[in-house]
Coordinates of C-alpha atoms in Angstrom, one line a residue:
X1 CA 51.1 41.2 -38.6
X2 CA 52.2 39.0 -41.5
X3 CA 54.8 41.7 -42.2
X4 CA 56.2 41.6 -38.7
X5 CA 55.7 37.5 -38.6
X6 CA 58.1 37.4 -41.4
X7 CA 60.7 39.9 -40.4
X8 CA 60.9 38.1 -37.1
X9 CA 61.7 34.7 -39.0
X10 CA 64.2 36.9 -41.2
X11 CA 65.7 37.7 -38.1
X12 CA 65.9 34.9 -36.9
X13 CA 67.6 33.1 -39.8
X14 CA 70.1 35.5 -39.5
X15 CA 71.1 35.5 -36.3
X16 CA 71.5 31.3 -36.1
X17 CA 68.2 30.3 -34.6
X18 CA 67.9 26.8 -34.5
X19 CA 70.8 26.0 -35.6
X20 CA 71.0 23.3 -32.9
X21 CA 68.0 21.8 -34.5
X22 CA 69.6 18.7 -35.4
X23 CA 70.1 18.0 -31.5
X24 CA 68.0 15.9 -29.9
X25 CA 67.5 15.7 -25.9
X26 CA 67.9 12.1 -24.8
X27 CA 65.9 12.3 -21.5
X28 CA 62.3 13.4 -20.2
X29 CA 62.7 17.6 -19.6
X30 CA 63.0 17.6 -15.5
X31 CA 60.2 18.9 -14.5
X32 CA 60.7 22.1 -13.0
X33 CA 62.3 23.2 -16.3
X34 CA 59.0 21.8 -18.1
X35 CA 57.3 24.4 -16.1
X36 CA 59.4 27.3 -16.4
X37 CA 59.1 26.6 -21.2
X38 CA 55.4 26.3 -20.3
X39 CA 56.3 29.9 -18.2
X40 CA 57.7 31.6 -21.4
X41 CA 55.4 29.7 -23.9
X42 CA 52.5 31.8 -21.8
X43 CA 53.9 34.6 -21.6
X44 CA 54.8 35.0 -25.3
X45 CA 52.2 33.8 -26.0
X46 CA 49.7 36.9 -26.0
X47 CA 52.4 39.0 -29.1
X48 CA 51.1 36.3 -31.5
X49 CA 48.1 36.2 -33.9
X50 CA 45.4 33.7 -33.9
X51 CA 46.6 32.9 -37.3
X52 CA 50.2 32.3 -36.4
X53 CA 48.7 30.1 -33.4
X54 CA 48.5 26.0 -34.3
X55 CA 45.1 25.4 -34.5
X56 CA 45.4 23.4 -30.9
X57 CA 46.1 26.7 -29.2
X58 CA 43.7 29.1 -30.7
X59 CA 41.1 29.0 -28.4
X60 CA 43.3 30.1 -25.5
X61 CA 44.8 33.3 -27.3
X62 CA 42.1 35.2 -25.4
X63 CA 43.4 33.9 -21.8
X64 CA 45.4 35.2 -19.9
X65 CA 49.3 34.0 -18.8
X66 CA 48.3 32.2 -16.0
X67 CA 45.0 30.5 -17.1
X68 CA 46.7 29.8 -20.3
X69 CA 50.0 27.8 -18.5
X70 CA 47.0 26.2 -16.0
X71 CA 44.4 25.0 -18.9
X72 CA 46.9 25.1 -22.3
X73 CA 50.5 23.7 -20.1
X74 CA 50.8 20.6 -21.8
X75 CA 49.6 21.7 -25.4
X76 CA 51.9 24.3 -25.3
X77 CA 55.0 22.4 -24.8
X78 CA 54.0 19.3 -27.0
X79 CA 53.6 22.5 -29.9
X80 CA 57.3 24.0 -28.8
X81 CA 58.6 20.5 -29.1
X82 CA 57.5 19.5 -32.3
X83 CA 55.9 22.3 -34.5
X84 CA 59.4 24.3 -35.3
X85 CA 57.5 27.0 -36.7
X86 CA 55.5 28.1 -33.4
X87 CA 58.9 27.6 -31.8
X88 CA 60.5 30.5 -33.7
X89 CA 57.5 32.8 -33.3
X90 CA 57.7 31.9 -29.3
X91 CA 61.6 32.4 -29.9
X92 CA 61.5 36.0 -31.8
X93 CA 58.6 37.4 -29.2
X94 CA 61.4 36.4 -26.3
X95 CA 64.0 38.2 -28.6
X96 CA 61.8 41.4 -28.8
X97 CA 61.1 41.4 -25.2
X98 CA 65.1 42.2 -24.6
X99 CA 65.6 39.4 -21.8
X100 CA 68.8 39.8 -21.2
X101 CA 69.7 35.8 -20.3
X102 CA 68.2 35.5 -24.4
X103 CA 70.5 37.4 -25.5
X104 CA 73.3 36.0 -23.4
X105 CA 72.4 32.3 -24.6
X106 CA 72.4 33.6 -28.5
X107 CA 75.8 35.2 -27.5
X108 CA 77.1 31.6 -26.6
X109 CA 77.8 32.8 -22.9
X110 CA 74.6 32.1 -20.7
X111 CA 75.7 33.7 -17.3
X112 CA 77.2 32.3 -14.2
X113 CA 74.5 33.5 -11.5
X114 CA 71.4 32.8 -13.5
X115 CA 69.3 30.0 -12.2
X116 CA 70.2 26.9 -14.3
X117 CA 66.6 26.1 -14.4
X118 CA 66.0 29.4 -16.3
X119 CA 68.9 28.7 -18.3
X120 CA 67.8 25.5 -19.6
X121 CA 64.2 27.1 -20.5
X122 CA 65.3 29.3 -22.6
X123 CA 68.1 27.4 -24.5
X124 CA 64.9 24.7 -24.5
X125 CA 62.9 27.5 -26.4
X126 CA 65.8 29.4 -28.2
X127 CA 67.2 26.3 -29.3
X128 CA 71.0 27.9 -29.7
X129 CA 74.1 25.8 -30.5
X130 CA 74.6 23.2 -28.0
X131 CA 71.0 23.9 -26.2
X132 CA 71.1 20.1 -24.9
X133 CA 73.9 20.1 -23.4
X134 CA 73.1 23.4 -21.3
X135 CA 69.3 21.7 -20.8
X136 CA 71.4 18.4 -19.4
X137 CA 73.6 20.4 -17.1
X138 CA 70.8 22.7 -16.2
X139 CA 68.7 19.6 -15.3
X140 CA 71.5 17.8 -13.1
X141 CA 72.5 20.9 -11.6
X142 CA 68.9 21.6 -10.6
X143 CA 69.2 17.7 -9.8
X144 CA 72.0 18.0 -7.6
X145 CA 70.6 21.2 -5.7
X146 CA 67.0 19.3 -4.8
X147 CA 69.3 16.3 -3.8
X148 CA 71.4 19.1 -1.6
X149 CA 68.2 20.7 -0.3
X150 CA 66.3 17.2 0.4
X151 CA 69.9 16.1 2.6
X152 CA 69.7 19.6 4.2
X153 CA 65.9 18.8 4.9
X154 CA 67.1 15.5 6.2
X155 CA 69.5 16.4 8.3
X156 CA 67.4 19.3 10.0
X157 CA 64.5 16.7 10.1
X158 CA 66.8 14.1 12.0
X159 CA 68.4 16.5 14.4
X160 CA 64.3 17.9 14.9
X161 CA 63.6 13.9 15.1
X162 CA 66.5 13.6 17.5
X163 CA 65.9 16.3 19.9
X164 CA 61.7 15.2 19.8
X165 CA 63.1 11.5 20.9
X166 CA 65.4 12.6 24.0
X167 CA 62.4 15.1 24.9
X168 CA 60.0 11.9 24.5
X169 CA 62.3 9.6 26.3
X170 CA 62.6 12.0 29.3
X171 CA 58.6 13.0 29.4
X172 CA 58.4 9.3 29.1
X173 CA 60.7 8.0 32.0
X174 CA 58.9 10.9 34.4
X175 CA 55.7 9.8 33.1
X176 CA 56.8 6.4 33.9
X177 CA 57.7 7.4 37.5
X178 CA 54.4 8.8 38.3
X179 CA 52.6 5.8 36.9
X180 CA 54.6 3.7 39.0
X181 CA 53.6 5.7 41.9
X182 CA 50.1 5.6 40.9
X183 CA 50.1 2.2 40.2
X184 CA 51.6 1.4 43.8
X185 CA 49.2 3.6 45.5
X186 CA 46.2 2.0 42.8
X187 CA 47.7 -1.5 44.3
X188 CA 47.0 -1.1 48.0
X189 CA 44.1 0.8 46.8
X190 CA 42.9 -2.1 45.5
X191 CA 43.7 -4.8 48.1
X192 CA 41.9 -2.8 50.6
X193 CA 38.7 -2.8 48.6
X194 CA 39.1 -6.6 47.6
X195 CA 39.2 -7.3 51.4
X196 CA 36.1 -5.2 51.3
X197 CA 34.5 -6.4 48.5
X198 CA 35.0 -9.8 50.1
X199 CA 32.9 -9.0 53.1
X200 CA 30.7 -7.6 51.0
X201 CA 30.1 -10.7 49.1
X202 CA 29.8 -12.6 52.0
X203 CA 27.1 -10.5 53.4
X204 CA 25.7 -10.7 49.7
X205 CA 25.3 -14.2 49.4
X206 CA 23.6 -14.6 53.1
X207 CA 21.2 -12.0 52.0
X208 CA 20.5 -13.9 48.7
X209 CA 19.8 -16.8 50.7
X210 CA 17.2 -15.1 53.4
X211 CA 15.6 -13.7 49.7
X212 CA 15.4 -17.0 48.0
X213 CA 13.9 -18.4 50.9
X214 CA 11.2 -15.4 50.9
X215 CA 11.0 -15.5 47.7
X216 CA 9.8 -19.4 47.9
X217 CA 7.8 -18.6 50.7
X218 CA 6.0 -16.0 48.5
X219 CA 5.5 -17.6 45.4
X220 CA 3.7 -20.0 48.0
X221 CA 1.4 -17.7 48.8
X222 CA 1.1 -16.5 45.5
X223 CA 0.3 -20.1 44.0
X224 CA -2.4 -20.4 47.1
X225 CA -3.8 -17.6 46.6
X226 CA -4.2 -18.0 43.0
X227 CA -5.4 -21.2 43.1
X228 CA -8.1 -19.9 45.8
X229 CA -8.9 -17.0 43.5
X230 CA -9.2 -19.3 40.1
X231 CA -12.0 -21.0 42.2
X232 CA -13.7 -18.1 43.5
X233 CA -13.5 -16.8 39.9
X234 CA -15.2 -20.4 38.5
X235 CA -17.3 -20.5 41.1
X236 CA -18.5 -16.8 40.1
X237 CA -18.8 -17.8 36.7
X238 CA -20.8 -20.3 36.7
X239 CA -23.3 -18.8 39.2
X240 CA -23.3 -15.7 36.4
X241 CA -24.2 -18.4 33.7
X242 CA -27.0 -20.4 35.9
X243 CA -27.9 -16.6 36.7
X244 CA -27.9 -15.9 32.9
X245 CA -30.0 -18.9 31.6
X246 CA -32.7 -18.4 34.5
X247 CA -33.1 -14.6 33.3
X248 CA -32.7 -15.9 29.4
X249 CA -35.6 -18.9 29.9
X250 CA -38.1 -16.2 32.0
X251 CA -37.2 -13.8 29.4
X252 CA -38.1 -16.4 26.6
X253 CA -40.8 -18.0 28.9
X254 CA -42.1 -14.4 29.1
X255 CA -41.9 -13.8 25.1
X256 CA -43.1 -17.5 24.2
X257 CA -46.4 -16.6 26.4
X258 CA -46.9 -13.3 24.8
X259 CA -46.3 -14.6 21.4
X260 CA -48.3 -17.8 22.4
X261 CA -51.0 -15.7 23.6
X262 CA -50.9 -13.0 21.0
X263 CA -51.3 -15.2 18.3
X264 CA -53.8 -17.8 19.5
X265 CA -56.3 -14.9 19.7
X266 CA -55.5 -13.9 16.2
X267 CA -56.1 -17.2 14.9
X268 CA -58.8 -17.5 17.0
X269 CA -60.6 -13.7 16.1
X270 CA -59.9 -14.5 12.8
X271 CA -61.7 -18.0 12.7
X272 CA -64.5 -16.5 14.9
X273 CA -64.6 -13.4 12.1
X274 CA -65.0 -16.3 9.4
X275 CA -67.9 -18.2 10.9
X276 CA -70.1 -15.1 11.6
X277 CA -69.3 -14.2 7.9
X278 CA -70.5 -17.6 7.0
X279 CA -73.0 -17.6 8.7
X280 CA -74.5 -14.5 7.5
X281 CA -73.5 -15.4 4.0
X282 CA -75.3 -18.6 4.4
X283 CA -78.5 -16.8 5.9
X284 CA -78.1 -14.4 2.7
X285 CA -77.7 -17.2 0.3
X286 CA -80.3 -20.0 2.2
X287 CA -82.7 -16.3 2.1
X288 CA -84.0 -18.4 5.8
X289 CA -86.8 -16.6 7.5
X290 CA -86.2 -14.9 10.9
X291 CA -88.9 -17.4 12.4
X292 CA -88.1 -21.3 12.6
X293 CA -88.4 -23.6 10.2
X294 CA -90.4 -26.7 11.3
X295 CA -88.8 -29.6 11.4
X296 CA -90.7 -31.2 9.0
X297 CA -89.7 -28.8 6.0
X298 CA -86.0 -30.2 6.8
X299 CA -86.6 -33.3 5.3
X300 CA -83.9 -33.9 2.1
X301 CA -86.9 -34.9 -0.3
X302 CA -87.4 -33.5 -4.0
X303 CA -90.4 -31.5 -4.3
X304 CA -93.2 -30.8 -7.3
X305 CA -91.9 -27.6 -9.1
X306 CA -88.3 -27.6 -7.2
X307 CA -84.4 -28.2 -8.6
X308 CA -83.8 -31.8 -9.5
X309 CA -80.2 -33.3 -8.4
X310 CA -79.4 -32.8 -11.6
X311 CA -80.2 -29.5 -11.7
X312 CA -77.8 -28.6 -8.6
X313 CA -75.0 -30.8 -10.8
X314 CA -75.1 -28.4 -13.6
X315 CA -74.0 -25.3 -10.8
X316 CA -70.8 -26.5 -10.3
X317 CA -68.1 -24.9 -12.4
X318 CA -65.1 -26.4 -14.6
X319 CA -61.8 -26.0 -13.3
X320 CA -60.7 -23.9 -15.8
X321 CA -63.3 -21.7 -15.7
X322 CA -62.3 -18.2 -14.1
X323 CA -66.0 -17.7 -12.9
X324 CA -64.6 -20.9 -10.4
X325 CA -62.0 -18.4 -9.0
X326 CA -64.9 -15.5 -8.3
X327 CA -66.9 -18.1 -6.1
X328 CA -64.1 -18.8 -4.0
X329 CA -62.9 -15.2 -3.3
X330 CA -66.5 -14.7 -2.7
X331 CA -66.4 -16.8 0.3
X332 CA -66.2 -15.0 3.9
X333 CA -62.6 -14.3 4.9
X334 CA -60.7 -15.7 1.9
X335 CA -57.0 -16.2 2.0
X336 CA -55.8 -16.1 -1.7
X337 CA -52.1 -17.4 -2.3
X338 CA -50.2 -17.0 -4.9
X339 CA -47.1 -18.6 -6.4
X340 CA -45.3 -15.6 -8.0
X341 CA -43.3 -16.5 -10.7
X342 CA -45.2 -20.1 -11.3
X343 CA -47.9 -17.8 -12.1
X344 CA -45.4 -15.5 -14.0
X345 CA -43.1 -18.1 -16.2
X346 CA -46.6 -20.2 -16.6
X347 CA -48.1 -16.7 -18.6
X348 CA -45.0 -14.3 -20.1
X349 CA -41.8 -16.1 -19.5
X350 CA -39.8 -14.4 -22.2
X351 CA -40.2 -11.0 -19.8
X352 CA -37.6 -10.2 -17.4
X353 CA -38.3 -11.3 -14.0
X354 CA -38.6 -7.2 -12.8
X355 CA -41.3 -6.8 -15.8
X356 CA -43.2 -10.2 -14.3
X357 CA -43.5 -9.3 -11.1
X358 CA -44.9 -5.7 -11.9
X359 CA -47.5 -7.1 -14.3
X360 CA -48.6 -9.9 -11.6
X361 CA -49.0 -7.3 -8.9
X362 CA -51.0 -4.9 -11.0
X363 CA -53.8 -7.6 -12.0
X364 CA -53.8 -8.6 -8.5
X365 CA -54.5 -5.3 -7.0
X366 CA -57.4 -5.2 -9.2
X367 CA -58.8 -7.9 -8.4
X368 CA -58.2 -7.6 -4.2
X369 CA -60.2 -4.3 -5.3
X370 CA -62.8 -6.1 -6.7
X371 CA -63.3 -9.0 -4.5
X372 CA -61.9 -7.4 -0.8
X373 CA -60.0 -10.7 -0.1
X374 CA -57.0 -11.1 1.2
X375 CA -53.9 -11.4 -1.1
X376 CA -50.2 -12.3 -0.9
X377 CA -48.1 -13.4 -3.7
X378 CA -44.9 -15.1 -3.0
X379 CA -41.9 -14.8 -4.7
X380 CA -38.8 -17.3 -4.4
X381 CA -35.7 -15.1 -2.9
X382 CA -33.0 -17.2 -4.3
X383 CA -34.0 -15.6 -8.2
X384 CA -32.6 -12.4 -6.9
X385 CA -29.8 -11.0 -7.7
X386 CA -29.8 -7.8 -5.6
X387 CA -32.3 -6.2 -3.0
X388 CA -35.5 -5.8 -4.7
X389 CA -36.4 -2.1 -4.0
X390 CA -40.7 -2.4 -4.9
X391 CA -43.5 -0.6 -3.5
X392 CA -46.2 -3.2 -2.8
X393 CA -49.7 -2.3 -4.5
X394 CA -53.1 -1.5 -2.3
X395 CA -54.6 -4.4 -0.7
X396 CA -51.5 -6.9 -1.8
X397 CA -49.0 -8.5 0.8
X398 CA -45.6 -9.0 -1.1
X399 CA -43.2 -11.4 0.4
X400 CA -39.9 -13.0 -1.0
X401 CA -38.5 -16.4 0.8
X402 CA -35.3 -15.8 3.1
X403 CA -31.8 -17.6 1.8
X404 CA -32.2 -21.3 1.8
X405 CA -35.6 -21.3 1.9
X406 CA -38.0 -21.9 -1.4
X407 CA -41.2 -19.9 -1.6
X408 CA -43.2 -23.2 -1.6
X409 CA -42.2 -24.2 1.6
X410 CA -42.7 -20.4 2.5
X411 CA -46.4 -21.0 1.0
X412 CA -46.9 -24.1 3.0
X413 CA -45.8 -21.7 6.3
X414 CA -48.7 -19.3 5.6
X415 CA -51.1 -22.2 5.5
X416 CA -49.9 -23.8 8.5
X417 CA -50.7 -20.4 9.8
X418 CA -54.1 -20.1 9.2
X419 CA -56.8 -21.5 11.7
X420 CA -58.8 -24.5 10.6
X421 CA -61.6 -23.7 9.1
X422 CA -60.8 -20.4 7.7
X423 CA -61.0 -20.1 3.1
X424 CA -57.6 -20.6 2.0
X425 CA -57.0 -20.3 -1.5
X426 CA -53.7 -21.3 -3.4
X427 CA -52.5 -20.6 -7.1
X428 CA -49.9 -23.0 -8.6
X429 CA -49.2 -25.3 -10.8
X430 CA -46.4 -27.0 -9.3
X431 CA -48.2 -30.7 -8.0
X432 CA -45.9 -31.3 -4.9
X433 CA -47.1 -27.7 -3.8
X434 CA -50.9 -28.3 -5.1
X435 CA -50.6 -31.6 -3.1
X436 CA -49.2 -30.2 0.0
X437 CA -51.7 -27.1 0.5
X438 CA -54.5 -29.7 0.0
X439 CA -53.7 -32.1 2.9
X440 CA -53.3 -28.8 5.1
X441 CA -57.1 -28.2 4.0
X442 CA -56.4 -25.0 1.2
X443 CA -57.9 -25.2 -2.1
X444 CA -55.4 -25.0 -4.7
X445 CA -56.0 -23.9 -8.4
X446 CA -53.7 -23.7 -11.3
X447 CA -51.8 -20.7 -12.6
X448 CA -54.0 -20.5 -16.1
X449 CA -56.9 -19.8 -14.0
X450 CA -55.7 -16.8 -12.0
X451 CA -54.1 -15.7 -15.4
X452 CA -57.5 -16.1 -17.1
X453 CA -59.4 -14.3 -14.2
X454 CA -56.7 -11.5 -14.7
X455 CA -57.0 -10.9 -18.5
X456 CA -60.8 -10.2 -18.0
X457 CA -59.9 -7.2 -15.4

């Protein structure tokens, strides 16, 4: 190929190539003569190497013709214009291809029926003596011949334009016509149904009266017989509310004298329970004789060989002596209440409060086991923090105070509760509580006792 590229420039040299290439075009290139170099540029194109391509163009020496005037156009002619060396490559392959208009222009005589637009793309490429001036006449002549085709356009458009108007005009006036007979006949049309539409009205308007007035005469019935029904509605209503609180106050009547009822003879079986049990634990204790005792041996004297006063002194107990806590759960019927966590922070407060209440309840299921009174240990419900999920032990009532409620005032509730007379038994330390239980007739102990009694189980 390098053999051939040089021939061609030999070639070229020797028959004048560019030897108009000191003349310079002093205009744009018109653009249908742009297109027709970027034609013969493409076409040329594929007869060169990729070595004898500028590096610009190389990647489109695969494409062909047509891709490479559609994707390469402009890079194309910027290289024809200004790299002189593609230019005579482009110019030799036209050469070899034996156009005949190539050879005409190198002969100096381009000819007379070729299409100057051709012309002037090849003398563009070629470059022969006096190429501008044949690209300047090409590009006027083509000028001349658009501006002879756009007037013959014109003038066929204007006499198309023309002929379209005088069809217009004459659809138009007969168009015209019949919308002035329409409009005439739309005209008495119209009076005829504006007399009618009058009437109309008129008969409208005394109809809108006769419903106004009915309409006034029924929203006076309405209003009457709303107001009638709001009464017979109150009037129902409150009937259903007397009717309500008579059934609620029999209903509570009812409950109050089942309740009433119900736990009077509780309190009463209970305090009946207590006085045969004391009595037969006095009879036990006293060890009196099933016949009667005259009345004479009743006599509160002290006797040769019998307990002095001071004896009977020496019996009672201290009051921090557990023993103290034995005599009174030994009494018939005994209630024994407990303050929970006095008793608790008074003997391991360091424990957490789950740990306190476990040991409390084991020591005093032991001891209800031991001494068959009844228990219940209180615990205050505002220490929790969530529901306290505990099985209470055998023979031990468990019971927390509800919200706003402290467990001594729940503790003064279960004493209220029991029936005079009966062995109530209370263990805290807290003096307003001690003090309370006492005027209500329990016997309250301190905590260390119960926690003394306990460590011996």
């Amino acid at each position: 190929m390098v053999e051939h590229t040089d021939g061609v420039e030999a070639a070229g040299d020797a028959g004048g190539a560019d030897d108009g290439v000191s003349e310079v075009l002093d205009r744009p290139l018109p653009e249908g003569i742009r297109r027709r170099v970027i034609g013969l540029v493409a076409e040329a194109f594929g007869g060169l190497t990729v070595a004898e391509l500028p590096a610009q163009l190389r990647q489109y020496a695969r494409f062909t013709p047509s891709r490479r005037a559609k994707f390469a156009g402009n890079a194309m002619a910027a290289a024809v214009e200004s790299d002189m060396a593609f230019r005579q490559r482009i110019s030799a392959r036209l050469r070899e291809t034996g156009s005949e208009l190539a050879e005409a222009l190198e002969a100096g005589s381009p000819p007379a029926a070729a299409d100057p637009e051709d012309v002037a793309a090849m003398a563009f490429v070629l470059r022969p003596a006096g190429w501008v001036k044949l690209v300047t006449a090409a590009g006027e002549e083509a000028a001349r011949a658009s501006a002879e085709r756009a007037d013959e356009e014109a003038r066929h458009e204007l006499t198309r334009l023309r002929e379209e108007l005088a069809a217009a005009r004459a659809e138009a006036k007969a168009e015209t016509d019949r919308v002035r007979a329409e409009l005439e006949a739309v005209r008495r049309d119209t009076e005829s149904l504006q007399r009618k539409l009058r009437s109309a009205q008129s008969d409208v308007r005394r109809g809108e009266a006769a419903l106004r007035k009915a309409q006034g005469e029924l929203e006076a019935l309405r209003a009457e017989a709303a107001a009638e029904k709001a009464a017979a509605q109150g009037e129902a209503r409150r009937a259903k509310a007397r009717l309500s609180e008579a059934e609620a106050a029999l209903e509570a009547s009812r409950r109050a004298t089942r309740e009433g009822r119900s736990i009077e003879d509780v309190r009463l079986r209970l305090l009946l329970d207590t006085v045969l049990d004391a009595a037969q634990g006095l009879r036990r204790e006293l060890a009196l004789p099933p016949v009667s005792v005259p009345p004479a041996d009743t006599v509160d004297a002290v006797r040769p060989g019998t307990m002095t006063p001071r004896d009977i002194a020496t019996r009672a107990l201290s009051e921090t002596d557990p023993a103290l806590l034995d005599q009174l759960l030994a009494l018939p019927q005994t209630h024994l209440l407990v303050d929970g966590y006095n008793v608790t922070k008074t003997g391991y407060p360091t424990m957490p409060l789950d740990k306190q209440r476990l040991r409390l309840l084991g020591g005093l299921a032991m001891l209800a086991a031991q001494s068959g009174a009844e228990v219940t240990c209180v615990f205050d419900g505002a220490e929790l923090a969530a529901p306290v999920l505990l099985a209470p032990p055998r023979g031990v009532r468990v019971l927390f105070s509800k919200p706003g409620v402290t467990a001594d005032e729940l503790i003064r509730q279960l004493v209220r509760a029991e029936p005079p007379g009966r062995p109530v038994v209370v263990v805290s330390t807290d003096r307003e509580v001690a003090d309370g239980v006492a005027k209500a007739g329990a016997r309250p102990v301190a905590s260390a006792l119960l926690l003394k009694r306990l460590a011996r189980t």
